[in-house]
XYZ file of N, CA, C and O in Angstrom:
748
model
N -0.033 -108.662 85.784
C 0.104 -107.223 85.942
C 0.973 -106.678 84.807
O 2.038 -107.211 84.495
N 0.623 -105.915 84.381
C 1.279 -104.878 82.716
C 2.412 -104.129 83.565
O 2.171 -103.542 84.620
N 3.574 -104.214 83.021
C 4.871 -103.021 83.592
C 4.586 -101.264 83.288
O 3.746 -101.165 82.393
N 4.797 -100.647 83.514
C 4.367 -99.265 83.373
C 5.279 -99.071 81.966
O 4.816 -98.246 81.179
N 6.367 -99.660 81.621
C 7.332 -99.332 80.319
C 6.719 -99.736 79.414
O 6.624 -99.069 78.383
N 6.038 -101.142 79.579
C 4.909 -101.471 78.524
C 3.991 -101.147 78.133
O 3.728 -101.484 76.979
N 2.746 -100.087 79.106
C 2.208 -99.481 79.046
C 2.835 -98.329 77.797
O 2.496 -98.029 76.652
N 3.677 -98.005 78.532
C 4.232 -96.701 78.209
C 4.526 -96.747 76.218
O 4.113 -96.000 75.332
N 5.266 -97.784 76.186
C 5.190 -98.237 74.582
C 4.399 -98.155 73.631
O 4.601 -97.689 72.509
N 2.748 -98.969 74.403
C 1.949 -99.497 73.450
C 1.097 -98.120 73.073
O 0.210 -97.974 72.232
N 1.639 -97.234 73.927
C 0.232 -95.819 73.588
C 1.557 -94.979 72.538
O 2.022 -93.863 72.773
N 1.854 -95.676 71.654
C 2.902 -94.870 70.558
C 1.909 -95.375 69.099
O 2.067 -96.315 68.320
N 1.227 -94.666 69.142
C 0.158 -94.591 67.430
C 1.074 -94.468 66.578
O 1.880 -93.693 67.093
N 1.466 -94.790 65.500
C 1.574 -94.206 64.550
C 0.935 -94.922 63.194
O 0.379 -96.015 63.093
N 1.284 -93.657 61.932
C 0.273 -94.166 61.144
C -1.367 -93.430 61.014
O -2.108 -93.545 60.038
N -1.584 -92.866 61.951
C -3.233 -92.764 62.296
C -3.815 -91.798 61.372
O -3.931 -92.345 60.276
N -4.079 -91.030 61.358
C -4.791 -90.137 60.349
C -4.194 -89.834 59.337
O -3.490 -88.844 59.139
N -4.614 -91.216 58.216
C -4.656 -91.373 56.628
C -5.790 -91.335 55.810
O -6.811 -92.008 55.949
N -5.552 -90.533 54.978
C -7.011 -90.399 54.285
C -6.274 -90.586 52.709
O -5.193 -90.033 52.510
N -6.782 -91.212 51.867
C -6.735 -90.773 50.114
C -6.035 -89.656 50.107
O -4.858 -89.586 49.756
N -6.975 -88.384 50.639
C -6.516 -86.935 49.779
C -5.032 -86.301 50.471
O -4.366 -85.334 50.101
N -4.820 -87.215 51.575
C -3.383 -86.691 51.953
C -2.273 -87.614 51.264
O -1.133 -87.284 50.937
N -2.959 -88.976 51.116
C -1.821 -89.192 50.546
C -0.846 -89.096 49.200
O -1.401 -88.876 48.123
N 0.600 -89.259 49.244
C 0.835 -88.586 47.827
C 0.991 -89.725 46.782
O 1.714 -89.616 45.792
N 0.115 -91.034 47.138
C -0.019 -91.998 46.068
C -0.813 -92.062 44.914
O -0.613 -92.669 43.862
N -2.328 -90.894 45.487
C -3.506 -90.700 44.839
C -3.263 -89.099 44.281
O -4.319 -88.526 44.015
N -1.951 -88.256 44.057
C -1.359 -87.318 42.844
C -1.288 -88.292 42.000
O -1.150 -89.493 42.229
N -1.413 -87.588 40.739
C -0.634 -87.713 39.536
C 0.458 -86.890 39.094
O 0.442 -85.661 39.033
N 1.811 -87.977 38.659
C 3.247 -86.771 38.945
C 3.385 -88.063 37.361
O 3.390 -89.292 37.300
N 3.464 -87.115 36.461
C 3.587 -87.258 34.832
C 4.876 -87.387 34.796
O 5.585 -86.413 35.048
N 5.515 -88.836 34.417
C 6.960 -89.616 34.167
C 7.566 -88.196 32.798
O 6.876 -87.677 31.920
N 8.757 -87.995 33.063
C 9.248 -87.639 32.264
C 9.665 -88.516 30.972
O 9.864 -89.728 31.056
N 9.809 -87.569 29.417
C 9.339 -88.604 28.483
C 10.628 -89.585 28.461
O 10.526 -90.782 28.196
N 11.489 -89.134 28.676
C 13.030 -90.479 28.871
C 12.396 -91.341 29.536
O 12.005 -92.394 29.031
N 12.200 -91.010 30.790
C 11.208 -92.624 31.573
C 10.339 -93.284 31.067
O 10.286 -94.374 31.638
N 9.403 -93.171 30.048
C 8.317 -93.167 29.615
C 8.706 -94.400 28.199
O 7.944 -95.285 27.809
N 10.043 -94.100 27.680
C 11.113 -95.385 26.603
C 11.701 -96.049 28.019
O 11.872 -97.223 27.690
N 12.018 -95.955 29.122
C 12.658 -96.997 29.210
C 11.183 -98.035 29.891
O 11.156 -99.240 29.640
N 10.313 -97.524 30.542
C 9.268 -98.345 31.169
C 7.997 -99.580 30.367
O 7.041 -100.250 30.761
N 8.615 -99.370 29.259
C 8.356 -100.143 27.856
C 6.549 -100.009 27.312
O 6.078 -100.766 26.463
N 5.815 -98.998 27.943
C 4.633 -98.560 28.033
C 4.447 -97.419 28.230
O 5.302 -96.777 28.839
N 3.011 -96.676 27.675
C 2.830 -95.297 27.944
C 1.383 -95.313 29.358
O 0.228 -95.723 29.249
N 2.087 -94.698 30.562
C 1.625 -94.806 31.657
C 0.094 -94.311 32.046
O -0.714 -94.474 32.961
N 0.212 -93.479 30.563
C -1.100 -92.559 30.133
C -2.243 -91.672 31.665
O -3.353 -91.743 32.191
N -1.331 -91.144 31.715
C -1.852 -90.445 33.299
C -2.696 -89.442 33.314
O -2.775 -88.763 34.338
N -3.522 -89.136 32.151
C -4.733 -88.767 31.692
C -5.478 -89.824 32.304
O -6.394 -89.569 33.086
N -5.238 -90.678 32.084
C -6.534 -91.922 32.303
C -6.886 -92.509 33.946
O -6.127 -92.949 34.810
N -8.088 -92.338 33.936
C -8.909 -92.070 35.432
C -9.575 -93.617 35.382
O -9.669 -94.322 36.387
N -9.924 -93.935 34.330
C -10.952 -94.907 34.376
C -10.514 -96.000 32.785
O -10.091 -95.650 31.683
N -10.839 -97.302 33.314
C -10.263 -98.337 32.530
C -11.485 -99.633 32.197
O -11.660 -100.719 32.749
N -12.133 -99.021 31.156
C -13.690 -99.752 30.672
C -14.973 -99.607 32.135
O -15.707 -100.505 32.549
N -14.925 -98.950 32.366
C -15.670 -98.199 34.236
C -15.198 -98.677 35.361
O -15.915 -98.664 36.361
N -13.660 -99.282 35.412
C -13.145 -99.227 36.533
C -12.009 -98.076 37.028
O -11.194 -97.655 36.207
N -12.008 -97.657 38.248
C -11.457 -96.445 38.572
C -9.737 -97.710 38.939
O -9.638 -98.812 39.480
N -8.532 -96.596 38.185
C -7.499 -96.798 38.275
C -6.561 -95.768 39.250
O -6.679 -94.576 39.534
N -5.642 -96.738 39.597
C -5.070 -95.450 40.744
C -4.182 -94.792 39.561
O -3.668 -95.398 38.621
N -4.122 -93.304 39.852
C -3.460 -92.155 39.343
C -1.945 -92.829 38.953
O -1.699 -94.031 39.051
N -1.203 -92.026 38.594
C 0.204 -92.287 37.496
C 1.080 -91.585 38.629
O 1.055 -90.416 39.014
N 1.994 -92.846 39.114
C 2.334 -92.098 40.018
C 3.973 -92.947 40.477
O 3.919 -93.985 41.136
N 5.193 -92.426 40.090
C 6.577 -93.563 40.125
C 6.143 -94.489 39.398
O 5.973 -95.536 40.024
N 5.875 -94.533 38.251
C 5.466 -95.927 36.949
C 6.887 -97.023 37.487
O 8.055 -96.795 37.799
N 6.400 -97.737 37.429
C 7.205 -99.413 37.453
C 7.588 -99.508 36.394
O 7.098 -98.586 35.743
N 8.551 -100.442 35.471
C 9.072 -100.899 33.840
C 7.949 -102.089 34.084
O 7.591 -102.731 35.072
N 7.598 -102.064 32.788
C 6.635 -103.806 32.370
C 7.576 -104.460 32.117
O 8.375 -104.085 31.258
N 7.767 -105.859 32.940
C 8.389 -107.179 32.018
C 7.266 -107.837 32.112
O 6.181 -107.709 32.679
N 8.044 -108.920 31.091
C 7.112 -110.026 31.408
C 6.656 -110.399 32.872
O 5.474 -110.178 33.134
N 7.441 -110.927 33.833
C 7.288 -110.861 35.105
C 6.575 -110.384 36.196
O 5.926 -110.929 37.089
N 6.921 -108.942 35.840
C 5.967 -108.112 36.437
C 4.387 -108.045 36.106
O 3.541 -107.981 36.998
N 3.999 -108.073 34.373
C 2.924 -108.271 34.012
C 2.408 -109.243 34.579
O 1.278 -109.138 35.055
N 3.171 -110.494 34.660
C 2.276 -111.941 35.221
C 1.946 -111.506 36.702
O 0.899 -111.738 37.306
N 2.957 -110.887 37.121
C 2.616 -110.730 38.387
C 1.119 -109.745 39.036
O 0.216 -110.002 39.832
N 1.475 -108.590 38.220
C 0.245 -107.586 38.039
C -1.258 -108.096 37.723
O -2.357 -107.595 37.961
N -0.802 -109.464 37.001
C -2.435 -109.920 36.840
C -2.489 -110.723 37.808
O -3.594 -111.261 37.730
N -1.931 -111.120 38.683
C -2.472 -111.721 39.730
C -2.737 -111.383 41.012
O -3.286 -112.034 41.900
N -2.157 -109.984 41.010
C -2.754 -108.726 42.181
C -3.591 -108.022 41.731
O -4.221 -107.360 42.555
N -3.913 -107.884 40.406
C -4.940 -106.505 39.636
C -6.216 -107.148 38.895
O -5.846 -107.842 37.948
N -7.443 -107.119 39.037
C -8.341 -107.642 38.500
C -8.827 -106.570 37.551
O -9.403 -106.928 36.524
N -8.661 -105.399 37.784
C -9.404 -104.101 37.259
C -9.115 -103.607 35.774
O -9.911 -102.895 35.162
N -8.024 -104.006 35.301
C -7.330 -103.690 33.920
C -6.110 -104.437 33.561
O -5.667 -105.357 34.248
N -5.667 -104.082 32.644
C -4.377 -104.732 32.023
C -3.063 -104.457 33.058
O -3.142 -103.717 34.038
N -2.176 -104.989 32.767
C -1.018 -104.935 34.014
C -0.538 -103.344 34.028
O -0.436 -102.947 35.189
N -0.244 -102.415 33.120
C 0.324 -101.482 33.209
C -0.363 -100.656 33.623
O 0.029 -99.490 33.570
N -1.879 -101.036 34.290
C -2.756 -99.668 34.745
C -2.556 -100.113 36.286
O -3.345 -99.450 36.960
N -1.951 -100.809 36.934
C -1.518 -100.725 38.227
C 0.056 -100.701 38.127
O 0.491 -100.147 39.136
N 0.960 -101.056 37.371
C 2.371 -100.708 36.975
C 2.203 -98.979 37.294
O 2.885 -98.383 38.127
N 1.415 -98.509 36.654
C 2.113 -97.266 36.537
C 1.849 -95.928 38.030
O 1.989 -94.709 38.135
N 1.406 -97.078 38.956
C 1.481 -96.687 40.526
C 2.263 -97.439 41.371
O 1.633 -98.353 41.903
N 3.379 -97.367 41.662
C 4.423 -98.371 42.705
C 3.582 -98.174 43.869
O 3.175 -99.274 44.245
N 3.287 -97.525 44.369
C 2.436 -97.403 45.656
C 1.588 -98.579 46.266
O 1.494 -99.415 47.164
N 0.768 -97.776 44.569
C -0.570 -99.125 45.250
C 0.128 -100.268 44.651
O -0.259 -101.194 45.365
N 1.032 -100.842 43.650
C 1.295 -102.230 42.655
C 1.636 -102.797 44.327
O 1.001 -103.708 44.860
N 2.878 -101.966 45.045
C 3.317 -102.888 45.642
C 2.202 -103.307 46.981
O 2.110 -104.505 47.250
N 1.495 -102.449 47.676
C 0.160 -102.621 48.330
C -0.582 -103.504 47.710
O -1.619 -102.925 48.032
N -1.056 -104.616 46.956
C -1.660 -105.345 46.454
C -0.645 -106.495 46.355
O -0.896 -107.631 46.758
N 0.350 -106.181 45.873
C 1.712 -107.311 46.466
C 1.824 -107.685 47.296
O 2.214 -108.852 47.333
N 1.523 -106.855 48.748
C 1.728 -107.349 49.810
C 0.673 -107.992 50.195
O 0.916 -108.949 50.930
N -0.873 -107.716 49.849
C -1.827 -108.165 50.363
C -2.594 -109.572 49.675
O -3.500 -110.232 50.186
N -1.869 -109.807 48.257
C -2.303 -110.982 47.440
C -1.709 -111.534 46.738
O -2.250 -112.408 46.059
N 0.198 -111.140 46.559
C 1.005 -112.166 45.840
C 1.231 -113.181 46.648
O 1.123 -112.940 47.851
N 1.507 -114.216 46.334
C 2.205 -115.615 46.589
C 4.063 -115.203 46.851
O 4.758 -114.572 46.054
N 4.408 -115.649 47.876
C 5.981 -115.641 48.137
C 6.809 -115.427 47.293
O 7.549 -114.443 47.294
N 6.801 -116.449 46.333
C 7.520 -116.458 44.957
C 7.317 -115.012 44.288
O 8.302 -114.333 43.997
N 6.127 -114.603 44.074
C 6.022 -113.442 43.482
C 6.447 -112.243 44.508
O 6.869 -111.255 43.907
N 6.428 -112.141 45.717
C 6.944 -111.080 46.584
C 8.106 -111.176 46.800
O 8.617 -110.083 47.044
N 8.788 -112.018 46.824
C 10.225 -112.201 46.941
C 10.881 -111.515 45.122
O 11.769 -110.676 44.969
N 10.229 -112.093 44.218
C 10.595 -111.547 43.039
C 10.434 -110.202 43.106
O 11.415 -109.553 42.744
N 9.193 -109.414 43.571
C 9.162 -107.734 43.190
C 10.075 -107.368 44.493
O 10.199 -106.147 44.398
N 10.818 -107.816 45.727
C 11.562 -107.743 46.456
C 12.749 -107.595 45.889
O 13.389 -106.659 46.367
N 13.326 -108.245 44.954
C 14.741 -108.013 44.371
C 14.301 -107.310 43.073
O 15.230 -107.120 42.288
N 13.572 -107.052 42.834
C 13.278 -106.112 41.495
C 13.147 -104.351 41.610
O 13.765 -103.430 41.075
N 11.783 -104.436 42.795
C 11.534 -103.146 42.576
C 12.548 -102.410 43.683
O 12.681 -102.961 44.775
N 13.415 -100.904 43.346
C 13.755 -100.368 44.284
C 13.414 -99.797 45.321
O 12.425 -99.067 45.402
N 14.567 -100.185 46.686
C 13.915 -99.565 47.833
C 13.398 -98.440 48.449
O 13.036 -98.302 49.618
N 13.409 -97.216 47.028
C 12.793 -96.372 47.280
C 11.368 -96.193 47.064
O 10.687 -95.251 47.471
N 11.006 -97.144 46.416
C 9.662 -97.291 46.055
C 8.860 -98.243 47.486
O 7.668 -98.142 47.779
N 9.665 -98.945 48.055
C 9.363 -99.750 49.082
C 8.989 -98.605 50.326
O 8.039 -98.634 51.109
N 9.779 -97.883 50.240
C 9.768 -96.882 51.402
C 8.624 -95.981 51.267
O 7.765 -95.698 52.102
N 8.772 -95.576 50.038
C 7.225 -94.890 49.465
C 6.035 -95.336 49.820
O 5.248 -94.652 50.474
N 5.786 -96.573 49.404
C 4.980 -97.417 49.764
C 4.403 -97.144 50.978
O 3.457 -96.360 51.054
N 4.855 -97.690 51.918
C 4.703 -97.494 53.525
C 4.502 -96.302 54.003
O 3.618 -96.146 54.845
N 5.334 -95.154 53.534
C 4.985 -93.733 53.609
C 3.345 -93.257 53.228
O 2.596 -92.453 53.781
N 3.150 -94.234 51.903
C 1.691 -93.595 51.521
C 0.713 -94.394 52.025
O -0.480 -94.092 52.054
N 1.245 -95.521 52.468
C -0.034 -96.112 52.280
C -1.740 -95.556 53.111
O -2.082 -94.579 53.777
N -2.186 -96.356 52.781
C -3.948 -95.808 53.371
C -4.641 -96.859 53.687
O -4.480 -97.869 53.002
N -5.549 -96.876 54.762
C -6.029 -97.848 55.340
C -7.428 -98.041 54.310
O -7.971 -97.034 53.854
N -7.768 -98.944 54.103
C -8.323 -99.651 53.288
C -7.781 -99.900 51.905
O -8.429 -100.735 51.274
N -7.034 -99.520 51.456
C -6.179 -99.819 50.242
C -5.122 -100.861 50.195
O -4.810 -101.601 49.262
N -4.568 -100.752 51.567
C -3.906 -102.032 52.131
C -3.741 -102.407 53.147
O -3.278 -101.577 53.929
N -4.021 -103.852 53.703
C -3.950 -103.774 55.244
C -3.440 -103.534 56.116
O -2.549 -102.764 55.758
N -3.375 -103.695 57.263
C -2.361 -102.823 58.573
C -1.827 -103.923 59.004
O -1.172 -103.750 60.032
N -1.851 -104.888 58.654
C -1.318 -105.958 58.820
C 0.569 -106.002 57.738
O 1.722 -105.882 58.152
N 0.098 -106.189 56.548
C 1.131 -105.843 55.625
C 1.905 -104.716 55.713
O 3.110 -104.821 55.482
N 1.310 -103.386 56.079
C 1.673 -102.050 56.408
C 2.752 -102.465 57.295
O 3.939 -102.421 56.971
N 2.077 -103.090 59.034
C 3.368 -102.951 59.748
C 4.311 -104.111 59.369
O 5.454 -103.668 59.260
N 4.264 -105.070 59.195
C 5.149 -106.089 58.337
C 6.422 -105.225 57.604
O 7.627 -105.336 57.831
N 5.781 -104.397 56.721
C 6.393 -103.676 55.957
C 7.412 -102.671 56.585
O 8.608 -102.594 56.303
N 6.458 -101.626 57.830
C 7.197 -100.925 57.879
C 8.318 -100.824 59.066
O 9.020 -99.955 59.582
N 7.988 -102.692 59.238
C 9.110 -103.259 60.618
C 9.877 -103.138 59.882
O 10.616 -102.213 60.219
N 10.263 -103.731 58.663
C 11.201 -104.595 58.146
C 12.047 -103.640 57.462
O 13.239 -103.938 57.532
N 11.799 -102.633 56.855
C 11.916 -101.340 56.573
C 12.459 -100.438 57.292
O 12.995 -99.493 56.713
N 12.458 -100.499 58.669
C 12.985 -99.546 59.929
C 11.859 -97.955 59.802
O 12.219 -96.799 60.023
N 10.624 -98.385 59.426
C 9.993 -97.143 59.476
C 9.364 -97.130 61.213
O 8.994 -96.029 61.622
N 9.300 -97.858 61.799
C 8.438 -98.221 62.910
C 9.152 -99.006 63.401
O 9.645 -99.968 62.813
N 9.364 -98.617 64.918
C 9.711 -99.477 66.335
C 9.019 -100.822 66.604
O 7.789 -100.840 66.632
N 9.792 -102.065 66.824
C 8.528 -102.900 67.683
C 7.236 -102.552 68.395
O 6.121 -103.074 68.396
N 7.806 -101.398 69.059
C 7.066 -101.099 69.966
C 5.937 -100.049 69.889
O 5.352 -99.607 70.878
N 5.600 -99.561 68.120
C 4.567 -99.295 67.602
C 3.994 -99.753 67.322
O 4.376 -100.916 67.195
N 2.237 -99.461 66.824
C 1.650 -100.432 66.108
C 0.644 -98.700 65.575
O 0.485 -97.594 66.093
N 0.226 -99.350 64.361
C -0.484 -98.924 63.489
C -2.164 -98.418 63.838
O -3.120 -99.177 63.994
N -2.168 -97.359 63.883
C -4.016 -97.224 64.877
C -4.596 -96.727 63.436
O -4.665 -95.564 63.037
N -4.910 -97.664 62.908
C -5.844 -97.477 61.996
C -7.038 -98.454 62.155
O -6.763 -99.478 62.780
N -8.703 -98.295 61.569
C -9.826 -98.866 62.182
C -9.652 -100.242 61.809
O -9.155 -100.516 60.716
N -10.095 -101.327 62.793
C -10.420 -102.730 62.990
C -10.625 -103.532 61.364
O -10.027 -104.493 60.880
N -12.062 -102.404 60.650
C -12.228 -103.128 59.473
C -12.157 -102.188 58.464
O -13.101 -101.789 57.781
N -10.796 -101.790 58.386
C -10.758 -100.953 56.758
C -10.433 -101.925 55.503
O -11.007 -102.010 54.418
N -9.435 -102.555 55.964
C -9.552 -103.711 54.590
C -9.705 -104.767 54.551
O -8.953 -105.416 55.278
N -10.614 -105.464 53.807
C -11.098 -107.148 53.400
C -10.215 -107.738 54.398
O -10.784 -108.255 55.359
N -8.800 -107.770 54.365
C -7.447 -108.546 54.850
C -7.909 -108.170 56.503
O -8.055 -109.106 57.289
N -8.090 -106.959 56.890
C -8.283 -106.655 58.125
C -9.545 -107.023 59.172
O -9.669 -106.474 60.267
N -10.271 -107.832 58.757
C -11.675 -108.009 59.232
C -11.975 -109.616 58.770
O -12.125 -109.802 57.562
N -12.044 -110.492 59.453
C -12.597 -111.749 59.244
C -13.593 -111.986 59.561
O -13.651 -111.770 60.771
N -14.957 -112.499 59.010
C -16.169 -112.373 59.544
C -16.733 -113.526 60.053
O -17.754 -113.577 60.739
N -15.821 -114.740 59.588
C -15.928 -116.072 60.380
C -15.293 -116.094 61.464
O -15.815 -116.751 62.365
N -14.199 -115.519 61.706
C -13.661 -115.528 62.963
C -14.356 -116.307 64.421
O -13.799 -116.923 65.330
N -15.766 -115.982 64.186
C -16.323 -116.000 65.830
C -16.787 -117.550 65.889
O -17.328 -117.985 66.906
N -16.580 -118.271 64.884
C -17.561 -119.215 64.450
C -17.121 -120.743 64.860
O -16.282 -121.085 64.027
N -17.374 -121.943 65.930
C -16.420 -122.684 66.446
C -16.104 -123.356 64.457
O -16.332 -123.059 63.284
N -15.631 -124.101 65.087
C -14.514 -125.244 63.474
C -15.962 -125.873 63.012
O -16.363 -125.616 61.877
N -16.891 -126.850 64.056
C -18.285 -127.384 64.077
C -19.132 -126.700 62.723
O -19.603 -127.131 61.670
N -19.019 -125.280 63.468
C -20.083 -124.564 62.414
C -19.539 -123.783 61.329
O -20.062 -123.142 60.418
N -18.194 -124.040 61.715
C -17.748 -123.533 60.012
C -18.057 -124.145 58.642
O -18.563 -123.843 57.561
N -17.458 -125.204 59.297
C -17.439 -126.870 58.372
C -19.089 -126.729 57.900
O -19.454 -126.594 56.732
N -20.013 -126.794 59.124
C -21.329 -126.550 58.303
C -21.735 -125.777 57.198
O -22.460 -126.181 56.290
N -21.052 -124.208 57.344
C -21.349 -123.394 56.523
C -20.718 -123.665 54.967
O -21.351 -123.433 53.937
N -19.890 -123.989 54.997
C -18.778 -124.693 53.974
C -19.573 -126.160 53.388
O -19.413 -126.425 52.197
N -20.361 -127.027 54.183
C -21.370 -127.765 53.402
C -22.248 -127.370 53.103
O -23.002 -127.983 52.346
N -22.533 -126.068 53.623
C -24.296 -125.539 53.343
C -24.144 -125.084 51.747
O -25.004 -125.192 50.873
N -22.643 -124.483 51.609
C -22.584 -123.299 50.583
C -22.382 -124.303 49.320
O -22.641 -123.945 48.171
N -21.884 -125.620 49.654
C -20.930 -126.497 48.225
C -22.366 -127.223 47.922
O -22.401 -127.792 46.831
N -23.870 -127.315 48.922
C -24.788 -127.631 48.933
C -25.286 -126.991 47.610
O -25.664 -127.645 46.638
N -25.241 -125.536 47.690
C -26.095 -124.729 47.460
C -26.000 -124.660 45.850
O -26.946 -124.579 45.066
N -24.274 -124.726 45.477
C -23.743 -124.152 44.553
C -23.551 -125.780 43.695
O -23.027 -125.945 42.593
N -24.059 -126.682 44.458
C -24.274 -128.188 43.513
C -25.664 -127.773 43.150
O -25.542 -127.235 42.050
N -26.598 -127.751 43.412
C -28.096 -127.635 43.337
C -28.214 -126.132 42.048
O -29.218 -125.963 41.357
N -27.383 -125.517 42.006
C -27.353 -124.211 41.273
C -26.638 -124.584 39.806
O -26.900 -124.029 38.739
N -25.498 -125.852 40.053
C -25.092 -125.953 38.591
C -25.771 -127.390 38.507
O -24.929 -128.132 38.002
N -26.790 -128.011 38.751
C -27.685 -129.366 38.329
C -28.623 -129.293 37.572
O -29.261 -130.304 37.281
């Protein structure tokens, strides 16, 4: 039997109606030019598109180190490191959803906690999961235990497993069917 206080908790949404155009990750807010020498790159917030991939807008630019660059290429497939540098929003939303420890613990003591807070403030469901979101915005004090995030089942890759239903038996199969497939394809 459920307690009525528990009840009472779990119907606390928050989070719920996020879209792109509300959030203020997908503005462009043009670094002033002092910021612009110390971030060791030009954030170029004219630029929409990066050889036909769409880049998120210029928005709290990050500094490039080395570090960060290595790191950026291993959350960013779409362009060079400074075309997701120059969005803390989404850099760190892709941090949460595909760095390695080592690397999250590093942009953890690097990037400031106002950008962390930002983060969570903007984020958007399919851009990063609701998984990382509330992680984030426990740890953060944006959200109670006793919230959870009502955003849809499958907005992001991270949020939706499609093997899920599948016993271990027929996973394993599918996993020989595919190493089958992809021997016979390079023979």
């Amino acid at each position: 039997m459920t307690s009525p206080t528990w009840v009472a908790n779990r119907l606390n949404p928050v989070f719920g109606d996020r879209t792109r155009c509300r959030s203020a990750a997908f503005r462009t807010r043009s670094p002033p030019s002092q910021t612009v020498v110390s971030l060791r790159y030009d954030p170029q917030p004219n630029v929409r598109n990066w050889r036909g991939n769409w880049l998120p807008p210029c928005y709290h630019p990050l500094p490039l180190s080395d570090a960060s660059a290595r790191i950026a290429r291993c959350v960013w497939w779409n362009g060079p490191p400074w075309t997701v540098l120059r969005n803390s929003s989404y850099f760190l939303w892709r941090v949460w959803d595909y760095a390695t420890h080592e690397q999250l613990d590093h942009v953890r003591r690097t990037v400031p906690d106002e950008a962390w807070l930002r983060a969570v403030d903007d984020a958007v469901p399919g851009e990063v999961s609701r998984g990382a979101t509330t992680l984030w915005a426990l740890r953060l004090h944006r959200i109670e235990p006793t919230d959870y995030i009502d955003w849809p089942d499958t907005a992001h890759l991270r949020d939706y497993r499609p093997l899920a239903k599948l016993s271990k038996a027929q996973f394993l199969n599918r996993v020989r069917y595919s190493n089958a497939q992809s021997d016979g394809l390079r023979g």
